[in-house]
Coordinates of C-alpha atoms and ligand atoms in Angstrom, one line a residue:
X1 CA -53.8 -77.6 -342.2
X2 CA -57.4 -76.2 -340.7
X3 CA -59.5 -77.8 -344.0
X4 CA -60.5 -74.0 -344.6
X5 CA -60.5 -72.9 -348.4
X6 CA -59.5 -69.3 -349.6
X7 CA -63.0 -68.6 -350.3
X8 CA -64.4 -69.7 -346.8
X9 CA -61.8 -67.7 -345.0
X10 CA -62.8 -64.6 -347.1
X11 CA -66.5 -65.3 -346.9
X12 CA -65.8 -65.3 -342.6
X13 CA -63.9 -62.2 -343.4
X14 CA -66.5 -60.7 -344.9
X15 CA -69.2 -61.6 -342.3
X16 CA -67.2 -60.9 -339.6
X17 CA -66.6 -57.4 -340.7
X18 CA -70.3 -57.1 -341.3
X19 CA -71.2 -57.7 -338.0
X20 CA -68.4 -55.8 -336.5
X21 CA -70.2 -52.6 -338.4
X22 CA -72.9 -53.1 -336.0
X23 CA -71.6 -54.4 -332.8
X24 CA -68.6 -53.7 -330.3
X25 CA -64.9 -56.1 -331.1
X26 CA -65.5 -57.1 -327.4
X27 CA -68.2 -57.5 -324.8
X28 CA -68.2 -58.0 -321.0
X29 CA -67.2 -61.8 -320.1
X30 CA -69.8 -61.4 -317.2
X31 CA -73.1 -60.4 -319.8
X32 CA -72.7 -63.3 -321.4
X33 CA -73.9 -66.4 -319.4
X34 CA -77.9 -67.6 -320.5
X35 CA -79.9 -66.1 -317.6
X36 CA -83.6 -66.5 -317.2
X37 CA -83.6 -62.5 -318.6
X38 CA -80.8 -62.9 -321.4
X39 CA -81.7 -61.1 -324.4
X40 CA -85.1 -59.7 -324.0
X41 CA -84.3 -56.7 -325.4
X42 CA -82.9 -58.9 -328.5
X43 CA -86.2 -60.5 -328.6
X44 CA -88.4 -57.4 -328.8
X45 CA -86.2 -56.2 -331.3
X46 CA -87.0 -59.4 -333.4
X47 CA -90.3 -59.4 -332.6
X48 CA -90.6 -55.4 -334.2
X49 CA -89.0 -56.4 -337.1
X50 CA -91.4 -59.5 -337.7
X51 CA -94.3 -57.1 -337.0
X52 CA -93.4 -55.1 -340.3
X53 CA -92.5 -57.9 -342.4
X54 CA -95.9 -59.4 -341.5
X55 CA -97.7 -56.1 -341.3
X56 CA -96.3 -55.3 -344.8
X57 CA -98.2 -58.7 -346.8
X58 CA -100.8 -58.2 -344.4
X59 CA -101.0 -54.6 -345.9
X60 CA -101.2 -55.8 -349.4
X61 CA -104.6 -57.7 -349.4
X62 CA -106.4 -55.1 -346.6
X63 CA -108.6 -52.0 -346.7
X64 CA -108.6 -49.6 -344.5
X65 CA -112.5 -48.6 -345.4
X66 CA -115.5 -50.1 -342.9
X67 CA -117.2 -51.5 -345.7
X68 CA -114.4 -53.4 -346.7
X69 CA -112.0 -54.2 -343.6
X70 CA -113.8 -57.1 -342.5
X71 CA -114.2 -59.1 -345.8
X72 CA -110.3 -58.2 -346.6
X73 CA -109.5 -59.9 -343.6
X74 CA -111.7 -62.7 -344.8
X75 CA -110.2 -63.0 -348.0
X76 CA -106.6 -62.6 -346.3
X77 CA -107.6 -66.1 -344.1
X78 CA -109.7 -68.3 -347.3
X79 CA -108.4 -67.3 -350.2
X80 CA -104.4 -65.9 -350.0
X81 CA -102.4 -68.6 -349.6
X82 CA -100.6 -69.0 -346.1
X83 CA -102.9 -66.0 -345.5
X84 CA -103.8 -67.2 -342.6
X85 CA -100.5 -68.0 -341.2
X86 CA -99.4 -64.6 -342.2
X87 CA -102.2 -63.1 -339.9
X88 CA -101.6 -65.2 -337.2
X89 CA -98.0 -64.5 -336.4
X90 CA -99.0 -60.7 -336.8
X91 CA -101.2 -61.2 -334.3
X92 CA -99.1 -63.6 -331.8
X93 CA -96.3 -61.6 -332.6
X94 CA -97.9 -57.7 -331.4
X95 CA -98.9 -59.9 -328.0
X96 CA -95.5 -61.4 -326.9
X97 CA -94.2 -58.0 -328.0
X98 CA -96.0 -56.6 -325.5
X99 CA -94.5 -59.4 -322.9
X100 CA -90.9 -59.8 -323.7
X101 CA -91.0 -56.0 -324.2
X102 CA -92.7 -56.0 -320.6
X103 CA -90.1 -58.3 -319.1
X104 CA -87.0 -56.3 -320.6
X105 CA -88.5 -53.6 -318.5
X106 CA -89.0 -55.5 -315.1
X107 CA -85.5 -56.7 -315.6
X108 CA -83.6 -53.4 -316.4
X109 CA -86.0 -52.2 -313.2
X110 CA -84.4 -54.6 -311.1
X111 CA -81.1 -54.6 -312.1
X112 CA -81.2 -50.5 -311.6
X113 CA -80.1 -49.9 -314.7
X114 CA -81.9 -47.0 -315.0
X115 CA -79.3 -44.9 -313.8
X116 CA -76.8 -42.9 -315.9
X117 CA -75.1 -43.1 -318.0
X118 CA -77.9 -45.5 -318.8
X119 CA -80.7 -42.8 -318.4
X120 CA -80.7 -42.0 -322.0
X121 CA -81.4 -45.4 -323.0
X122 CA -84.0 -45.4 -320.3
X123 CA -85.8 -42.6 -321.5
X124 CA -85.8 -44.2 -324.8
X125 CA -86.9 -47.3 -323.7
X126 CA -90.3 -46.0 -322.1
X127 CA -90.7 -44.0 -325.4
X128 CA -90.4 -47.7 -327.2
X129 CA -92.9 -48.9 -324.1
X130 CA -95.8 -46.3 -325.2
X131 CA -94.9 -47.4 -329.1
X132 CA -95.2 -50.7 -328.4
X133 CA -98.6 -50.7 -326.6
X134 CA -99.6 -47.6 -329.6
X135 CA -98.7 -49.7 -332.4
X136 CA -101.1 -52.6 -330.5
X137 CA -103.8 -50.4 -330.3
X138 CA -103.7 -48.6 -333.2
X139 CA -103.4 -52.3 -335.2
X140 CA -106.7 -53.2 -332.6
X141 CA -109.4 -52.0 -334.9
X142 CA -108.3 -52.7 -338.3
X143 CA -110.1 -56.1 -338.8
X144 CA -113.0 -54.2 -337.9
X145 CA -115.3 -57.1 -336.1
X146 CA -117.1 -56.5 -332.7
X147 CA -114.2 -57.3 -331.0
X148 CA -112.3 -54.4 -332.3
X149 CA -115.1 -52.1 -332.7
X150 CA -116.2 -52.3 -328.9
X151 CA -112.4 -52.5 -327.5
X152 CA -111.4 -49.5 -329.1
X153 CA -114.6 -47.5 -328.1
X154 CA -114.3 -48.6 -324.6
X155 CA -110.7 -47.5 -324.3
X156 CA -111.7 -44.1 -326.3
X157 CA -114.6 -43.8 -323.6
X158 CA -111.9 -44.0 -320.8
X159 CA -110.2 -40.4 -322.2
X160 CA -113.8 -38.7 -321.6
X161 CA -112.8 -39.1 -317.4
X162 CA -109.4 -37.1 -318.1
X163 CA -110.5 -33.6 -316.7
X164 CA -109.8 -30.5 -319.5
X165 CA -108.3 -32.4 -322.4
X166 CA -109.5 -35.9 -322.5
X167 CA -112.5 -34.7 -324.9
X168 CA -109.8 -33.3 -326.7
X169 CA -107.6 -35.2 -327.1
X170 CA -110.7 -38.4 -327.9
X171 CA -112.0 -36.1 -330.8
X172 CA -108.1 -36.4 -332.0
X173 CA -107.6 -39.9 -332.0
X174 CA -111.2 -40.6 -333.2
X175 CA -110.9 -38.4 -335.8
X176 CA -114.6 -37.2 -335.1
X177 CA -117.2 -38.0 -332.6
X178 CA -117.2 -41.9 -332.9
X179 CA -115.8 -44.4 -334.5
X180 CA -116.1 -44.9 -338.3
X181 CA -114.2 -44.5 -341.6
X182 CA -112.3 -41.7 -340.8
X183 CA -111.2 -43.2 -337.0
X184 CA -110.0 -46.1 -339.3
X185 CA -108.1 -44.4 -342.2
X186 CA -106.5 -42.4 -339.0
X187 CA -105.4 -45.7 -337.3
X188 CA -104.6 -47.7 -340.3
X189 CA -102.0 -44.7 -341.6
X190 CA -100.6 -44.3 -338.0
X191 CA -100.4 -47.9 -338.1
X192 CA -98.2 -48.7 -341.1
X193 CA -96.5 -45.2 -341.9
X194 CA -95.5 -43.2 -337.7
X195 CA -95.7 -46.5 -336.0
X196 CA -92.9 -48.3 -337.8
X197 CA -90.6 -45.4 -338.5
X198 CA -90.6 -44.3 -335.0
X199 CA -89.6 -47.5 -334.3
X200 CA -86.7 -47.4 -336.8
X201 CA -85.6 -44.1 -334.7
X202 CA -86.3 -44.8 -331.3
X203 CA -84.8 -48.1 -331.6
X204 CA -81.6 -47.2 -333.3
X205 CA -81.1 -44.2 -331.0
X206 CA -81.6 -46.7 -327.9
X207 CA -79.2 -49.1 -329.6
X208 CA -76.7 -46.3 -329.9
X209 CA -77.0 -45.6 -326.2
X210 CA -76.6 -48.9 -325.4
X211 CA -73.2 -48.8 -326.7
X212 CA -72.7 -45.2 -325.9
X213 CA -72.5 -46.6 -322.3
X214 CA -70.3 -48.9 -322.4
X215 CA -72.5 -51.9 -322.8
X216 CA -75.0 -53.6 -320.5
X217 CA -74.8 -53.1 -316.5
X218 CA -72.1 -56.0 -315.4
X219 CA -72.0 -56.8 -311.4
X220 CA -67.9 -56.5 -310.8
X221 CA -66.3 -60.1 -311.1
X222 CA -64.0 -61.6 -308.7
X223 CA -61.2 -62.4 -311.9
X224 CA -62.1 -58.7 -312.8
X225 CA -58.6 -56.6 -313.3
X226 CA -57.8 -54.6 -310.2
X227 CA -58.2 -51.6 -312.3
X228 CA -61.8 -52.3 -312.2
X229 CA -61.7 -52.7 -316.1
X230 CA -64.0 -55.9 -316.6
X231 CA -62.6 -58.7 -318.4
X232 CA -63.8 -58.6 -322.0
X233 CA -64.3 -61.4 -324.8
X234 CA -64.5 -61.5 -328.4
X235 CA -68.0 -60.4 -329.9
X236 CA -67.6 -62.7 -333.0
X237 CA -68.2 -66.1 -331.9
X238 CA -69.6 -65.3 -328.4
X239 CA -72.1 -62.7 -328.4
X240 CA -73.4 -63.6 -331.9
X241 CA -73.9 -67.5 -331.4
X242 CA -76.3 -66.5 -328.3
X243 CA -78.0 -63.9 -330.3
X244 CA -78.9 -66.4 -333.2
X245 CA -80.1 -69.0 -330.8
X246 CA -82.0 -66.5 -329.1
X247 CA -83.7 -65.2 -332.2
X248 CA -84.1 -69.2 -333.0
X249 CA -85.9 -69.0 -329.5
X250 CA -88.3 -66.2 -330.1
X251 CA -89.1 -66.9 -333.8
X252 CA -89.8 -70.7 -332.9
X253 CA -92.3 -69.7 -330.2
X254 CA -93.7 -67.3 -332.4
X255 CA -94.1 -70.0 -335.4
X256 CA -95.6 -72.3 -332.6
X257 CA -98.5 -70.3 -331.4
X258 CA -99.5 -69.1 -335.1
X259 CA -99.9 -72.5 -336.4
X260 CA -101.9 -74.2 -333.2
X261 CA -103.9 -70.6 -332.7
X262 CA -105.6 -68.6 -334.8
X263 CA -106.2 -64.7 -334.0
X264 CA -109.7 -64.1 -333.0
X265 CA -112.2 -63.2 -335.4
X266 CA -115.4 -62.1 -334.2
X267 CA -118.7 -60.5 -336.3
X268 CA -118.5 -57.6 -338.3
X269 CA -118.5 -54.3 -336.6
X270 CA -122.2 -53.3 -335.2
X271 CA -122.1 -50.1 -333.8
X272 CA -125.4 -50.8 -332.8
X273 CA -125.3 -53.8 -330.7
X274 CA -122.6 -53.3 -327.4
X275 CA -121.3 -57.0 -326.6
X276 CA -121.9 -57.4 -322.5
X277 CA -119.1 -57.5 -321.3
X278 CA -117.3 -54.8 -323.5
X279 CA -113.4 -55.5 -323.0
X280 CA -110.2 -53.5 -323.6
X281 CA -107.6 -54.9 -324.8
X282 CA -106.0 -57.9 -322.2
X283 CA -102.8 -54.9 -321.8
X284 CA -104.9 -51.8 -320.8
X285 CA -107.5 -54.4 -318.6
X286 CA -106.0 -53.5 -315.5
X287 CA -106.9 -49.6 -316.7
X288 CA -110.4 -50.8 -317.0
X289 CA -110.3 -53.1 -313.8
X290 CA -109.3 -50.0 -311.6
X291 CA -112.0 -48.3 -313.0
X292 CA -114.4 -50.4 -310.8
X293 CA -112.7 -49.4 -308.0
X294 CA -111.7 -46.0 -308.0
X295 CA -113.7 -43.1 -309.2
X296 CA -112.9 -41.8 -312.9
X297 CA -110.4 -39.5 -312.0
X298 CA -108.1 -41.1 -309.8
X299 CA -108.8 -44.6 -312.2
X300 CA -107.9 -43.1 -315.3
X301 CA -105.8 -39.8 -314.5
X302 CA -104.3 -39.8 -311.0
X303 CA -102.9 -43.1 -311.1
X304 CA -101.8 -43.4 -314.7
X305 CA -100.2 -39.6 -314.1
X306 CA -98.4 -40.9 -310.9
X307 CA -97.0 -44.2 -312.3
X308 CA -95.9 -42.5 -314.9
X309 CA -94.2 -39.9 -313.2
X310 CA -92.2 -42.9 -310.8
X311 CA -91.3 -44.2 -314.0
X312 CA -89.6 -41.0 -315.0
X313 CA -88.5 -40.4 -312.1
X314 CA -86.5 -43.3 -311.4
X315 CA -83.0 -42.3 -312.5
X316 CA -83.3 -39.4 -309.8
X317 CA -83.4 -41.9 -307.0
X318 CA -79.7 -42.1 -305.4
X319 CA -78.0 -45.3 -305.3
X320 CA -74.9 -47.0 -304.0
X321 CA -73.6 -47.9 -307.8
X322 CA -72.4 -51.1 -306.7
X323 CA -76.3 -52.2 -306.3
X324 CA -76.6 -51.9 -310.3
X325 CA -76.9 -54.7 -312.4
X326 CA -77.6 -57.4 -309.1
X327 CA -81.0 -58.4 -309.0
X328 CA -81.8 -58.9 -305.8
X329 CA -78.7 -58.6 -304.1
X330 CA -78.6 -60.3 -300.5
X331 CA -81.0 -62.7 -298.8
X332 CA -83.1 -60.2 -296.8
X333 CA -83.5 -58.7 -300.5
X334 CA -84.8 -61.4 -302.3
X335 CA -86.6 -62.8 -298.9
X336 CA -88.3 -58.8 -299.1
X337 CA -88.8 -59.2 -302.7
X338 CA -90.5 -62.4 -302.8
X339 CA -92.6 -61.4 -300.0
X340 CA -93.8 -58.6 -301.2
X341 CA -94.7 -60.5 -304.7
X342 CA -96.8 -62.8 -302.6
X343 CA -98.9 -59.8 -300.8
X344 CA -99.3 -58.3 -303.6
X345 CA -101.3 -60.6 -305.5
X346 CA -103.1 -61.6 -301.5
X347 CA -103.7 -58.3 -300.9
X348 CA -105.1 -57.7 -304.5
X349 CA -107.1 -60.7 -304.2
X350 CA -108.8 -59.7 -301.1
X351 CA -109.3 -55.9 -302.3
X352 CA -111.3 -56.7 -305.0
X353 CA -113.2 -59.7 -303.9
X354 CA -114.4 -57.6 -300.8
X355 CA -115.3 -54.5 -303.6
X356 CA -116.8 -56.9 -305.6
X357 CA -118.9 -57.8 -302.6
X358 CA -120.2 -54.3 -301.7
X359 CA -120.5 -53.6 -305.3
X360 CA -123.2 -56.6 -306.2
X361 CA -124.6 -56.5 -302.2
X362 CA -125.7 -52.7 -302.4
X363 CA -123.9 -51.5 -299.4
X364 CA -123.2 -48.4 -302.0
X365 CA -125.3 -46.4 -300.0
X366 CA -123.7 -47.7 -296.5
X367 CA -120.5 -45.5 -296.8
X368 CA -118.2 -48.4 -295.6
X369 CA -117.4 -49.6 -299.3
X370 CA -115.8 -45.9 -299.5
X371 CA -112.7 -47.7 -297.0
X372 CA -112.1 -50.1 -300.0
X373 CA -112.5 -48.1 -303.3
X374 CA -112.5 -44.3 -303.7
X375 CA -110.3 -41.7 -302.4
X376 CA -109.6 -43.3 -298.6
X377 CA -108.7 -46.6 -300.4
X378 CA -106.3 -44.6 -302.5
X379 CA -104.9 -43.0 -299.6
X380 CA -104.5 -46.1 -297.7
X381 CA -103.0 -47.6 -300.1
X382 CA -100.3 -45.2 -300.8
X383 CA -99.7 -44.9 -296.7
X384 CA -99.3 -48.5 -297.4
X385 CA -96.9 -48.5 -299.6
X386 CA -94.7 -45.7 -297.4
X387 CA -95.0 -48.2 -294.4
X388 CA -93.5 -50.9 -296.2
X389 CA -91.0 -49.3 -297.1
X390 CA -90.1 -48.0 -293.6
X391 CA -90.7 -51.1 -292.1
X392 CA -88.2 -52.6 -294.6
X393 CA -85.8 -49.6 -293.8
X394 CA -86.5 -49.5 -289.9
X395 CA -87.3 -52.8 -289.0
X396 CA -85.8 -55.0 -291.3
X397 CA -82.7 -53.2 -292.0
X398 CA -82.9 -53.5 -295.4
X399 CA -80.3 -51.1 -297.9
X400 CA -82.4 -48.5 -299.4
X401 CA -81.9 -50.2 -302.6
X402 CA -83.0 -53.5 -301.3
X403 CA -86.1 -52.1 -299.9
X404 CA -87.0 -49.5 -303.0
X405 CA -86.9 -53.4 -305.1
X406 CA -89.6 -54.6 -302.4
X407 CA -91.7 -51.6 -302.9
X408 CA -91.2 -52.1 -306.6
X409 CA -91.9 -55.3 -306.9
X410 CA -95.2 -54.7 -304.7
X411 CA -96.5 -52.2 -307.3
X412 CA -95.8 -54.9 -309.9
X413 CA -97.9 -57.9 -308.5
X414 CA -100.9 -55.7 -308.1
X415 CA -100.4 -53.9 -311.6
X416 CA -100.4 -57.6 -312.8
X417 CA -102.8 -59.1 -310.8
X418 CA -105.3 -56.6 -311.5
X419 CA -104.5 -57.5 -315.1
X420 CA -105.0 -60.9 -315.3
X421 CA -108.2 -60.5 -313.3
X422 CA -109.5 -57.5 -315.8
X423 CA -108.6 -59.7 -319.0
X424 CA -109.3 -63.3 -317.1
X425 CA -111.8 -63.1 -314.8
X426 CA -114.4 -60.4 -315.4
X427 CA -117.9 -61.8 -317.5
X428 CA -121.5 -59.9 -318.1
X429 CA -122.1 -57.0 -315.9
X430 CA -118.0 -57.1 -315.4
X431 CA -119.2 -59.5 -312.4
X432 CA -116.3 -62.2 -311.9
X433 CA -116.2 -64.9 -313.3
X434 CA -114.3 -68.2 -314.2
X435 CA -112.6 -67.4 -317.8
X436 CA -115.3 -68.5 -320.5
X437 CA -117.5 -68.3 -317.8
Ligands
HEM1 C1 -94.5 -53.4 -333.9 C2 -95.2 -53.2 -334.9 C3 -96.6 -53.7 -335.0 C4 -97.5 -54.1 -334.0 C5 -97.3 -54.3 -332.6 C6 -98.7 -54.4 -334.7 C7 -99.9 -54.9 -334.1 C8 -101.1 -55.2 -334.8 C9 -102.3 -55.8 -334.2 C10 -102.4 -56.1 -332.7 C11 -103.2 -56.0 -335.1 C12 -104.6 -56.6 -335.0 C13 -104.3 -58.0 -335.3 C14 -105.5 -58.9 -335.0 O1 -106.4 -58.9 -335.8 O2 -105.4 -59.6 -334.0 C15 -102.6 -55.5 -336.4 C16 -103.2 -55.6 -337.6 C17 -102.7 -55.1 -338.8 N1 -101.4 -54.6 -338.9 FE1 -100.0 -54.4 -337.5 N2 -98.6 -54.2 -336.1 C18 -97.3 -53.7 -336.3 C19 -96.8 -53.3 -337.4 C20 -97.4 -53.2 -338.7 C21 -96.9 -52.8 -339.9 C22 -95.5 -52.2 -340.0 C23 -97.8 -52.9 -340.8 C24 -97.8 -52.6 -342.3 C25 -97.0 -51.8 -342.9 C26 -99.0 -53.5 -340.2 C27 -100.2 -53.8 -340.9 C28 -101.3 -54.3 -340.3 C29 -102.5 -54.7 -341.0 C30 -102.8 -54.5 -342.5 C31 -103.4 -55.2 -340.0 C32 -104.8 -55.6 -340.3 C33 -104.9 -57.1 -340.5 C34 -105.3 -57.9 -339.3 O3 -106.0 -57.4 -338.4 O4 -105.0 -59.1 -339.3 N3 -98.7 -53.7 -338.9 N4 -101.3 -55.1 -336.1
HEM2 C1 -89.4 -52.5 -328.5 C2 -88.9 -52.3 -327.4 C3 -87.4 -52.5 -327.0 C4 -86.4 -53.0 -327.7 C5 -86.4 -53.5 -329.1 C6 -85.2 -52.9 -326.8 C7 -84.0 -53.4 -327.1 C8 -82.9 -53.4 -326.2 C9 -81.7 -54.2 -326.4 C10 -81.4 -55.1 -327.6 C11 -80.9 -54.0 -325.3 C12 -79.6 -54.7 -325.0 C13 -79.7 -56.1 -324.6 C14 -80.7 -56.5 -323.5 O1 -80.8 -55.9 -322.4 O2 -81.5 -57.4 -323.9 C15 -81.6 -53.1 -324.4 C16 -81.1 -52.6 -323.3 C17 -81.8 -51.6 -322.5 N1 -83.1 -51.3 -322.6 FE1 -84.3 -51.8 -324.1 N2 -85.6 -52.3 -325.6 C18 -86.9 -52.1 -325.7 C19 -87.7 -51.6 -324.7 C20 -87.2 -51.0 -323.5 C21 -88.0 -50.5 -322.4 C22 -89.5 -50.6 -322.4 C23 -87.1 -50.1 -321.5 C24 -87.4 -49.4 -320.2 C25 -88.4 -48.6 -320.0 C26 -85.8 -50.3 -322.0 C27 -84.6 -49.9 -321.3 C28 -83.4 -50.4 -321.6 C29 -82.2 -50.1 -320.9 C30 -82.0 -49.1 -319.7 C31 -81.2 -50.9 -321.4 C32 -79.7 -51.0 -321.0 C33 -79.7 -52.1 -320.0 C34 -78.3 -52.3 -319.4 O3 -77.4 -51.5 -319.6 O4 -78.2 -53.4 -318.7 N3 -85.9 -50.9 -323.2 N4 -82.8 -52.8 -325.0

């Protein structure tokens, strides 16, 4: 006697074959245990769907017209109830979008699952990288204060450095020469109508790949079958329990952060009066915080280009296949690793204090500040970055995948670095500063 009546049985029945519409019978023993990175990929995908349930009410009080943004968005916090709330989590929710989404990335980076069959779903994942940070800025100027006004101008501006079609392509997203109602009937429309059904597509068609390859990356277990088959449990309890407490997780978080923080709100758009300093958004800051350093070009085109081009690169680079799915597989990798985390941020540090320096002490005209930002700086750096990884290959005898993680994880602690000093640590002038200072 289990205690289960008809109905309950055929109400499991039910749900069971629900989920089963959507998921695999089985999944890998080995992809199930909680890691640090479990699920992120879950989580963004939580996180998107939260976005359009919020963006949606948000959508019914707001107008996309200059005049009228602003006081929408003040009738959306006084007078609508939960309005507030509703805002909030909108707002909360497009930033830790941007993180988890971030952190999905870093850990599919380092667990080399880049390669195929997984370069599909790689491919489609940068696709849902550029949507995510579009649908962030497109959503940027719609409350239409100073903050969103001067953000989005600055980030425009930065298109006018990119040689032959940045002008082009500014008058495009602007719709017109600046800012104003036809820029924000162009973003708001992008926001709510191609953001969110490119998301439908390119998410669907990177869940699709996921399955299409078998599942996530699994390191080969020691109770695997000889026939290199890995060991595979039911879906329905295992998988789905872990999913539900990870969306538990993510929406608790979320639900935390609205309540005890409110989105900012600053005064009404003045495109008359600049604020000093004028800041891009906290995810593109380490855009504008190379542009201190480098010259236009190589700031806002070189640099972007070449990252880019790594990033799509990447399933190119050979690999033994047994590297895939281990994070950082032996000592010497993680020792490599965690070393070149810590010189990033040193060397980072040091790079843009001593800029910062013959920036404010007019040494301009001396030539030496040309060793620490400009084109030799560029080419330093990227001699640097081939010495690394020789000395890691050479010297250290690291496996090529082991060392290619160092190097990777190098161009990560500056990337971030550079952004938490950009969005942190910059004040009037874009002199640094203490934050708030
Ligand atoms: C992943 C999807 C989305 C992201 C990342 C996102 C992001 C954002 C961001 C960053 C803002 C500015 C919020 C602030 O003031 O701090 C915003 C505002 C807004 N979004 Fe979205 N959004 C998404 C989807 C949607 C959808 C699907 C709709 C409607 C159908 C929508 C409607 C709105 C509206 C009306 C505003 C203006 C209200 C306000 O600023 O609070 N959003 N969005
Ligand atoms: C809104 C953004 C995204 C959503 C909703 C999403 C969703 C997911 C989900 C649910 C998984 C399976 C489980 C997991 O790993 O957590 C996954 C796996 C994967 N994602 Fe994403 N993802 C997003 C962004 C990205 C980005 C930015 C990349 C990389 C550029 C990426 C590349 C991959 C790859 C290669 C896999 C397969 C990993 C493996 O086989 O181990 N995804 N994604």
């Amino acid at each position: 006697m289990t205690g289960r009546t008809p109905q309950r049985t055929s109400r499991r029945r039910f749900l069971n074959n629900l989920i089963l519409h959507f998921r695999p019978t089985t999944v890998p023993a080995a992809t199930l245990p909680l890691t640090v990175s479990w699920g992120l990929g879950g989580m963004a995908a939580i996180l998107v769907l939260t976005q359009m349930v919020t963006g949606s009410l948000l959508n019914f009080i707001y107008e996309p017209v200059p005049s009228l943004a602003y006081p929408s968005i003040l009738i959306i916090h006084d007078d609508i109830v939960f309005g507030k709330l509703v805002r909030n989590l909108h707002h909360w929710g497009a930033n830790l979008l941007v993180i988890v989404a971030g952190l999905h990335m870093l850990r599919v980076i380092f667990t080399a699952a880049f390669y195929a069959p997984r370069h599909v779903t790689w491919y489609l994942g940068l696709g849902l990288m550029a949507l995510v940070l579009g649908a962030n800025f497109s959503g940027y100027l719609l409350p239409y204060d100073q903050l969103a006004y001067w953000a989005v101008t600055i980030c425009t501006g930065m298109l006018d450095y990119i040689p032959w079609l940045g002008p082009y392509l500014k008058a495009l997203i602007m719709a017109g020469e600046e800012i104003g109602p036809a820029a924000l009937k162009l973003f708001h429309t992008v926001h709510t109508t191609v953001v969110p059904a490119l998301f439908l597509f390119l998410m669907t068609y990177h869940f699709w790949r996921i399955r299409k390859a078998g599942g996530l990356v699994v390191p080969k277990q020691p109770e695997d079958p000889p026939t290199g088959t890995p060991l595979r449990v039911p879906t329905v309890p295992n998988l789905i329990v872990r999913e539900m407490a990870m969306t538990a997780v993510i929406l608790a978080v979320l639900l935390v952060l609205a309540v005890f923080f409110d989105a900012p709100l600053g005064e009404p758009a003045n495109p008359g009066l600049s604020p000093n300093p004028t800041k891009a958004p906290w995810y593109f800051a380490g855009l504008q915080e190379l542009l201190l350093h480098f010259p236009p070009v190589l700031a806002v085109t070189v640099i972007p280009f070449l990252a880019g081009l790594l990033l799509l690169a990447l399933p190119f680079a050979s690999q033994p296949n047994e590297a895939a799915s281990i994070w950082f597989g032996t000592r010497p990798d993680r020792i490599a690793a965690g070393a070149a985390a810590i010189g990033g941020v040193i060397v980072t540090l040091l790079w843009v204090f001593l800029n910062e320096y013959f920036r404010t002490e007019g040494w301009h005209a001396s030539g030496i500040h040309r060793v620490f930002s400009g084109e030799i700086a560029f080419g330093l750096g990227l001699a640097g970055l081939a010495g690394f990884f020789f000395i890691l290959r050479r010297r250290v005898d690291l496996s090529r995948h082991g060392a290619f993680q160092a190097v990777l994880m190098l161009l990560t602690s500056v990337f971030l670095t550079l952004t938490i000093i950009g969005a942190g640590f910059r004040g009037a002038g874009m002199r640094l500063t203490w934050p708030g200072g």
